[in-house]
Amino acid sequence: MDDLLAELDRRLAAADAALAADYRGDRGVRQPIHTVYVPADRYDVRTVGDWGAQARAALDEYAGSAAHLAKVLDLPAEFADDVYDRVRAKLEREPIEDLRIDFEDGYGNRPDDEEDAAAIAAARALAARTDPGTPFHGLRIKSLEVPTRRRAVRTLELFVKEATITDGFVITLPKVTSVEQVEAMVLVLETLEQRYGVPRLKFEIQVETPQAILGADGTALIARMVKAGGDRVTGLHYGTYDYSASLGVAAAYQSMEHPVADHAKDVMQLAAAGTGVFVSDGSTNVLPVGDAVHDAWRLHFRLVRRSLARGIYQGWDMHPAQLPTRFAATYLFYREGFDQAARRLRAYLGEGESGYLDEPATATALAAFVLRGIECGAIDTTEFDTTGLAKLARRAVPES
């Protein structure tokens, strides 16, 4: 039998190594619940604080109380006060979890000297900000397609040269159409690190072209893109409107919940599973402004809840008045699910009964659920320590 086992080890060595390399598991870091995009020329040291103030003003004007917010969003009565209080506190303490200074669609095409100046100013403002901090931040450059390639690299170089690169810094690469573009992005980052002595740079792949989902050879290129980027790739972000438009979906029907969106995100989740790469949903362009605030809130609230139920824990927000519903939907998701998750975890750990016979994989998911709720501010508990939850959620090895 020892000879047989030795032969199995020999035969499976290459497959074992490939599995370990390609499916590295959880990176051991918190995932933000949203990414906020701010055009580069509108970003300054006060941006995060201003967004928080505008979000609180919208909450006051269009809700004003827990009871009113519960009526607008149809919150369960038993959670209404708690959710409202937590949302209000979050908007004071940490209104934005992940900030992206946008040099792409939100910024547009400008003269080179203007974008040069904007890149330098934004990098300096990010380093000098005095507003509430964001755990995660970075910039979105233009794509590496031929028309914008040089502009994208120049903006990134100017920004990196001026910025203070810390943990949580990430670059968004939009409109990716080939594996080669991901490989090129790795080369760009390696070059900048060597030239300016900055810490290891990482990036997200924005999935907003059909080529990222299905290549000309019929393969799902997004999986190959994740592999090509290695541990520099931190996320896959769905681009609602570019992707839908590319597939010919009429503007009135472009949405995070259109069937083409669900298909793309299914492929993204499959490609990212087990790799440590986060998946983010896109945005809704129906903004809570003017006379339609409550309708826009209800739509945004429902879409966020839908993403969470699908196992996508992050999305984009494009307007300060979307923050109340982002946090309300997220907090209700965790508040509603916590008691049952806690019972099932206790039972799995041999401390009582839950009515479920949970296997290790489900226990991992339960621990990850509770840990996510704690990290975003939805759950306060002394019942489980975060170290124990992290180990059970297979987050024991922190990111290097």
XYZ file of C-alpha atoms in Angstrom:
400
model
C 0.000 0.000 0.000
C 2.888 2.385 0.696
C 4.131 1.807 -2.847
C 0.656 2.567 -4.210
C 0.409 5.788 -2.221
C 3.864 6.874 -3.379
C 2.821 6.224 -6.977
C -0.373 8.272 -6.483
C 1.672 11.144 -5.053
C 3.958 10.995 -8.075
C 1.126 10.867 -10.601
C -0.884 13.633 -8.954
C 1.998 15.956 -8.068
C 1.481 18.245 -11.065
C -2.289 18.400 -10.533
C -1.796 19.094 -6.812
C 0.596 21.934 -7.572
C -1.716 23.424 -10.190
C -4.682 23.304 -7.807
C -2.713 25.078 -5.085
C -1.448 27.718 -7.501
C -4.720 28.426 -9.298
C -7.088 28.167 -6.317
C -5.301 29.936 -3.498
C -8.415 30.316 -1.332
C -9.542 33.294 0.713
C -6.961 36.095 0.898
C -7.718 36.750 4.558
C -8.971 40.300 4.033
C -12.261 42.121 4.384
C -14.316 42.743 1.250
C -15.907 46.204 0.992
C -19.670 46.184 0.559
C -19.537 48.824 -2.161
C -17.270 50.884 -4.391
C -18.027 54.568 -4.902
C -16.928 56.183 -8.159
C -16.068 59.896 -8.127
C -14.887 61.714 -11.299
C -11.266 62.761 -10.856
C -11.955 66.464 -11.311
C -14.527 66.346 -8.503
C -12.330 64.614 -5.952
C -10.588 66.532 -3.170
C -9.684 66.093 0.495
C -13.293 66.721 1.549
C -15.023 64.269 -0.803
C -15.695 61.429 1.620
C -16.950 63.769 4.325
C -19.124 65.602 1.798
C -20.664 62.342 0.596
C -21.437 61.384 4.186
C -23.049 64.769 4.866
C -25.125 64.598 1.681
C -26.217 61.044 2.478
C -27.299 62.051 5.987
C -29.163 65.043 4.575
C -31.014 62.759 2.149
C -31.852 60.372 4.973
C -33.203 63.250 7.079
C -35.202 64.808 4.266
C -36.710 61.709 2.698
C -36.977 59.403 5.724
C -36.435 61.412 8.905
C -37.148 58.544 11.279
C -36.914 54.787 11.557
C -40.669 54.470 11.158
C -40.696 56.493 7.948
C -37.736 54.611 6.467
C -39.443 51.328 7.369
C -42.572 52.455 5.545
C -40.653 53.548 2.433
C -38.555 50.377 2.206
C -41.025 47.953 3.815
C -38.573 47.054 6.578
C -39.755 44.456 9.109
C -40.882 46.278 12.256
C -38.581 44.288 14.556
C -35.484 45.497 12.675
C -36.506 49.028 11.697
C -35.050 50.966 14.642
C -31.842 48.972 14.723
C -31.236 49.254 10.975
C -31.971 52.987 10.958
C -29.615 53.654 13.875
C -26.836 51.603 12.316
C -27.222 53.332 8.949
C -27.080 56.734 10.589
C -23.960 55.787 12.573
C -22.275 54.321 9.482
C -22.864 57.530 7.516
C -21.109 59.432 10.292
C -18.238 57.024 10.845
C -17.453 55.441 7.482
C -19.762 56.636 4.685
C -17.572 55.118 1.966
C -15.809 51.779 2.316
C -14.110 51.733 -1.080
C -13.408 54.879 -3.119
C -12.387 54.892 -6.770
C -11.135 58.141 -8.309
C -12.378 57.850 -11.865
C -10.388 58.791 -14.958
C -12.539 56.721 -17.297
C -16.226 57.105 -18.222
C -17.038 59.331 -15.253
C -14.228 61.679 -16.256
C -14.274 61.461 -20.030
C -11.692 62.461 -22.597
C -9.828 65.663 -21.770
C -6.722 67.374 -23.170
C -3.550 65.657 -21.990
C -2.370 68.578 -19.893
C -5.728 68.691 -18.123
C -5.715 64.987 -17.252
C -2.066 65.204 -16.218
C -2.936 67.946 -13.751
C -6.002 66.062 -12.508
C -3.983 62.889 -11.873
C -1.364 64.758 -9.848
C -3.968 66.753 -7.895
C -6.061 63.674 -7.093
C -3.026 61.700 -5.889
C -1.949 64.548 -3.628
C -5.487 65.032 -2.295
C -5.773 61.322 -1.505
C -2.561 61.518 0.512
C -3.582 64.723 2.305
C -7.240 64.035 3.049
C -8.568 64.866 6.483
C -12.106 63.517 6.056
C -13.328 60.126 7.328
C -11.020 57.476 6.010
C -11.901 54.700 3.596
C -10.481 51.230 4.228
C -10.056 50.770 0.467
C -9.287 53.290 -2.267
C -7.651 53.729 -5.631
C -8.281 54.897 -9.175
C -9.855 53.713 -12.389
C -7.718 54.376 -15.440
C -8.778 54.259 -19.070
C -8.624 50.945 -20.903
C -5.590 49.392 -22.577
C -7.324 49.389 -25.945
C -5.334 51.181 -28.653
C -7.125 54.585 -28.532
C -6.629 55.077 -24.778
C -3.599 52.900 -23.969
C -0.979 55.629 -23.713
C -3.290 57.907 -21.792
C -4.119 55.132 -19.316
C -0.465 54.322 -18.592
C 0.502 57.997 -18.305
C -2.291 58.744 -15.821
C -1.403 55.710 -13.751
C 2.284 56.643 -13.696
C 1.595 60.239 -12.639
C -0.792 59.071 -9.927
C 1.496 56.369 -8.523
C 4.458 58.729 -8.550
C 2.586 61.270 -6.396
C 0.378 59.021 -4.253
C 1.127 57.368 -0.944
C 0.509 53.682 -1.658
C -0.905 51.886 1.375
C -2.829 48.705 2.108
C -6.205 48.825 0.436
C -4.940 50.618 -2.682
C -6.258 49.078 -5.899
C -6.407 50.047 -9.579
C -9.431 49.326 -11.747
C -8.709 48.230 -15.313
C -11.844 48.769 -17.453
C -13.163 47.302 -20.700
C -10.797 44.330 -20.709
C -11.101 42.372 -23.955
C -8.183 39.933 -23.875
C -5.950 37.905 -21.614
C -3.035 39.762 -23.159
C -4.309 43.041 -21.714
C -4.175 41.531 -18.238
C -0.623 40.330 -18.875
C 0.228 43.828 -20.136
C -1.222 45.361 -16.968
C 1.042 43.121 -14.874
C 4.022 44.376 -16.881
C 2.962 48.006 -16.345
C 2.687 47.498 -12.585
C 6.035 45.704 -12.355
C 7.665 48.568 -14.247
C 6.156 51.244 -12.000
C 7.215 49.365 -8.869
C 10.781 49.167 -10.075
C 10.859 52.778 -11.241
C 9.341 54.404 -8.175
C 9.991 51.900 -5.395
C 6.317 51.602 -4.453
C 4.762 48.593 -2.713
C 3.277 45.770 -4.778
C 0.422 47.114 -6.912
C -2.833 45.242 -7.434
C -5.810 45.669 -9.711
C -9.397 44.739 -10.455
C -10.657 43.519 -13.803
C -13.797 45.294 -14.936
C -16.027 42.881 -16.826
C -18.000 44.993 -19.274
C -17.256 43.482 -22.677
C -18.624 40.244 -24.154
C -15.053 39.173 -24.952
C -14.326 38.841 -21.217
C -17.136 36.312 -20.806
C -16.813 34.394 -24.077
C -13.752 34.527 -26.273
C -13.607 33.978 -30.010
C -12.465 30.401 -29.357
C -15.563 29.699 -27.264
C -13.776 29.685 -23.891
C -14.569 31.763 -20.814
C -11.682 34.187 -20.976
C -12.361 35.665 -17.543
C -10.980 32.529 -15.896
C -7.812 32.827 -17.972
C -7.598 36.531 -17.086
C -7.705 35.729 -13.365
C -4.912 33.196 -13.845
C -2.853 35.610 -15.952
C -3.039 38.323 -13.298
C -2.044 35.976 -10.493
C -2.211 37.367 -6.989
C -2.234 40.923 -8.323
C -5.903 40.521 -9.306
C -8.138 41.338 -6.340
C -11.568 41.626 -7.917
C -13.919 41.193 -10.861
C -16.344 44.106 -11.215
C -19.420 43.852 -13.431
C -20.113 46.862 -15.680
C -23.877 46.978 -16.053
C -24.346 49.397 -18.917
C -21.343 48.797 -21.164
C -21.925 45.045 -21.034
C -25.675 45.254 -21.659
C -25.219 47.714 -24.512
C -22.558 45.473 -26.078
C -25.127 42.677 -26.253
C -27.725 44.925 -27.883
C -30.006 45.341 -24.872
C -32.171 48.455 -25.311
C -31.381 51.282 -22.883
C -34.738 51.012 -21.110
C -34.007 47.388 -20.200
C -30.362 47.634 -19.187
C -30.238 46.570 -15.548
C -28.323 44.613 -12.928
C -31.156 42.056 -13.012
C -31.429 41.556 -16.782
C -30.801 37.917 -17.821
C -27.596 38.865 -19.673
C -26.308 40.439 -16.453
C -27.119 37.338 -14.436
C -25.339 35.121 -16.959
C -22.202 37.282 -16.908
C -22.129 37.342 -13.123
C -22.658 33.577 -12.951
C -19.538 33.134 -15.097
C -17.629 35.662 -12.978
C -18.546 33.844 -9.759
C -17.464 30.519 -11.225
C -14.166 31.967 -12.442
C -13.434 33.599 -9.080
C -14.518 30.732 -6.822
C -11.643 29.473 -4.687
C -9.162 32.011 -6.069
C -9.458 34.715 -3.407
C -10.726 37.172 -6.035
C -13.760 39.209 -4.974
C -16.789 39.624 -7.240
C -18.681 42.914 -7.360
C -22.031 43.673 -8.934
C -22.500 46.834 -10.961
C -24.655 49.906 -10.460
C -28.085 51.290 -11.196
C -28.322 54.574 -13.068
C -31.710 55.358 -11.533
C -30.638 58.040 -9.065
C -32.559 59.108 -5.922
C -33.008 62.742 -6.893
C -35.895 65.131 -7.513
C -39.419 63.817 -7.074
C -38.496 60.144 -7.507
C -36.319 59.590 -4.440
C -38.502 56.970 -2.789
C -38.996 54.996 -6.010
C -35.246 55.051 -6.670
C -34.559 54.029 -3.075
C -36.929 51.076 -3.312
C -35.289 49.938 -6.556
C -31.757 50.280 -5.192
C -32.698 48.570 -1.924
C -34.199 45.624 -3.823
C -31.241 45.304 -6.187
C -28.728 45.295 -3.323
C -30.751 42.633 -1.496
C -30.925 40.600 -4.701
C -27.146 40.693 -5.136
C -26.584 39.625 -1.540
C -28.951 36.674 -1.939
C -26.975 35.650 -5.051
C -23.752 35.607 -3.030
C -22.396 38.868 -4.460
C -21.455 41.027 -1.486
C -20.278 44.197 -3.213
C -21.702 46.687 -5.719
C -21.193 50.182 -7.083
C -22.748 53.393 -5.782
C -22.774 56.502 -7.942
C -24.583 59.116 -5.813
C -24.504 60.088 -2.104
C -28.236 59.466 -1.737
C -27.688 55.807 -2.635
C -25.660 55.246 0.535
C -28.669 55.051 2.915
C -30.229 52.231 0.906
C -26.887 50.463 0.370
C -26.367 50.251 4.110
C -30.025 49.626 4.973
C -30.269 46.684 2.570
C -26.948 45.241 3.708
C -27.677 45.636 7.406
C -31.136 44.102 7.129
C -29.637 41.135 5.264
C -27.255 40.384 8.133
C -29.630 41.302 10.964
C -32.354 39.003 9.614
C -29.951 36.117 9.145
C -27.815 36.384 12.263
C -29.912 34.486 14.817
C -30.272 31.419 12.619
C -26.628 31.548 11.541
C -25.532 31.758 15.183
C -27.702 28.776 16.182
C -26.339 26.686 13.347
C -22.751 27.623 14.176
C -23.267 26.738 17.839
C -24.766 23.390 16.849
C -21.909 22.679 14.454
C -19.462 23.423 17.267
C -21.342 21.001 19.536
C -23.208 23.593 21.572
C -26.912 22.797 21.165
C -29.308 21.892 18.374
C -30.345 23.881 15.327
C -32.542 21.532 13.307
C -29.864 21.440 10.587
C -27.181 18.868 9.860
C -24.523 21.228 8.525
C -21.401 20.001 6.782
C -17.993 21.741 6.987
C -18.567 23.720 3.781
C -21.816 25.144 5.121
C -20.177 25.940 8.468
C -17.549 27.877 6.530
C -20.309 29.843 4.793
C -22.070 30.514 8.105
C -18.884 31.810 9.697
C -18.147 33.989 6.662
C -21.691 35.405 6.847
C -21.301 36.436 10.488
C -17.809 37.797 9.906
C -18.967 39.929 6.960
C -21.781 41.295 9.103
C -19.356 42.274 11.854
C -16.914 43.901 9.449
C -19.475 46.192 7.824
C -21.113 47.202 11.110
C -24.336 45.208 10.810
C -23.623 42.849 13.715
C -22.263 43.412 17.199
C -21.597 40.174 19.003
C -19.372 38.809 21.726
C -20.701 35.324 21.117
C -18.068 34.592 18.483
C -14.585 36.075 18.387
C -13.422 37.233 14.997
C -10.269 35.097 15.090
C -12.322 31.942 15.566
C -14.745 32.995 12.852
C -11.878 33.764 10.480
C -10.391 30.303 10.991
C -13.743 28.606 10.466
C -14.334 30.781 7.384
C -10.908 29.672 6.094
C -9.407 33.105 6.446
C -6.638 31.877 8.725
C -3.809 32.937 6.395
C -3.622 36.729 6.007
C -2.764 38.310 2.667
C 0.963 38.832 2.117
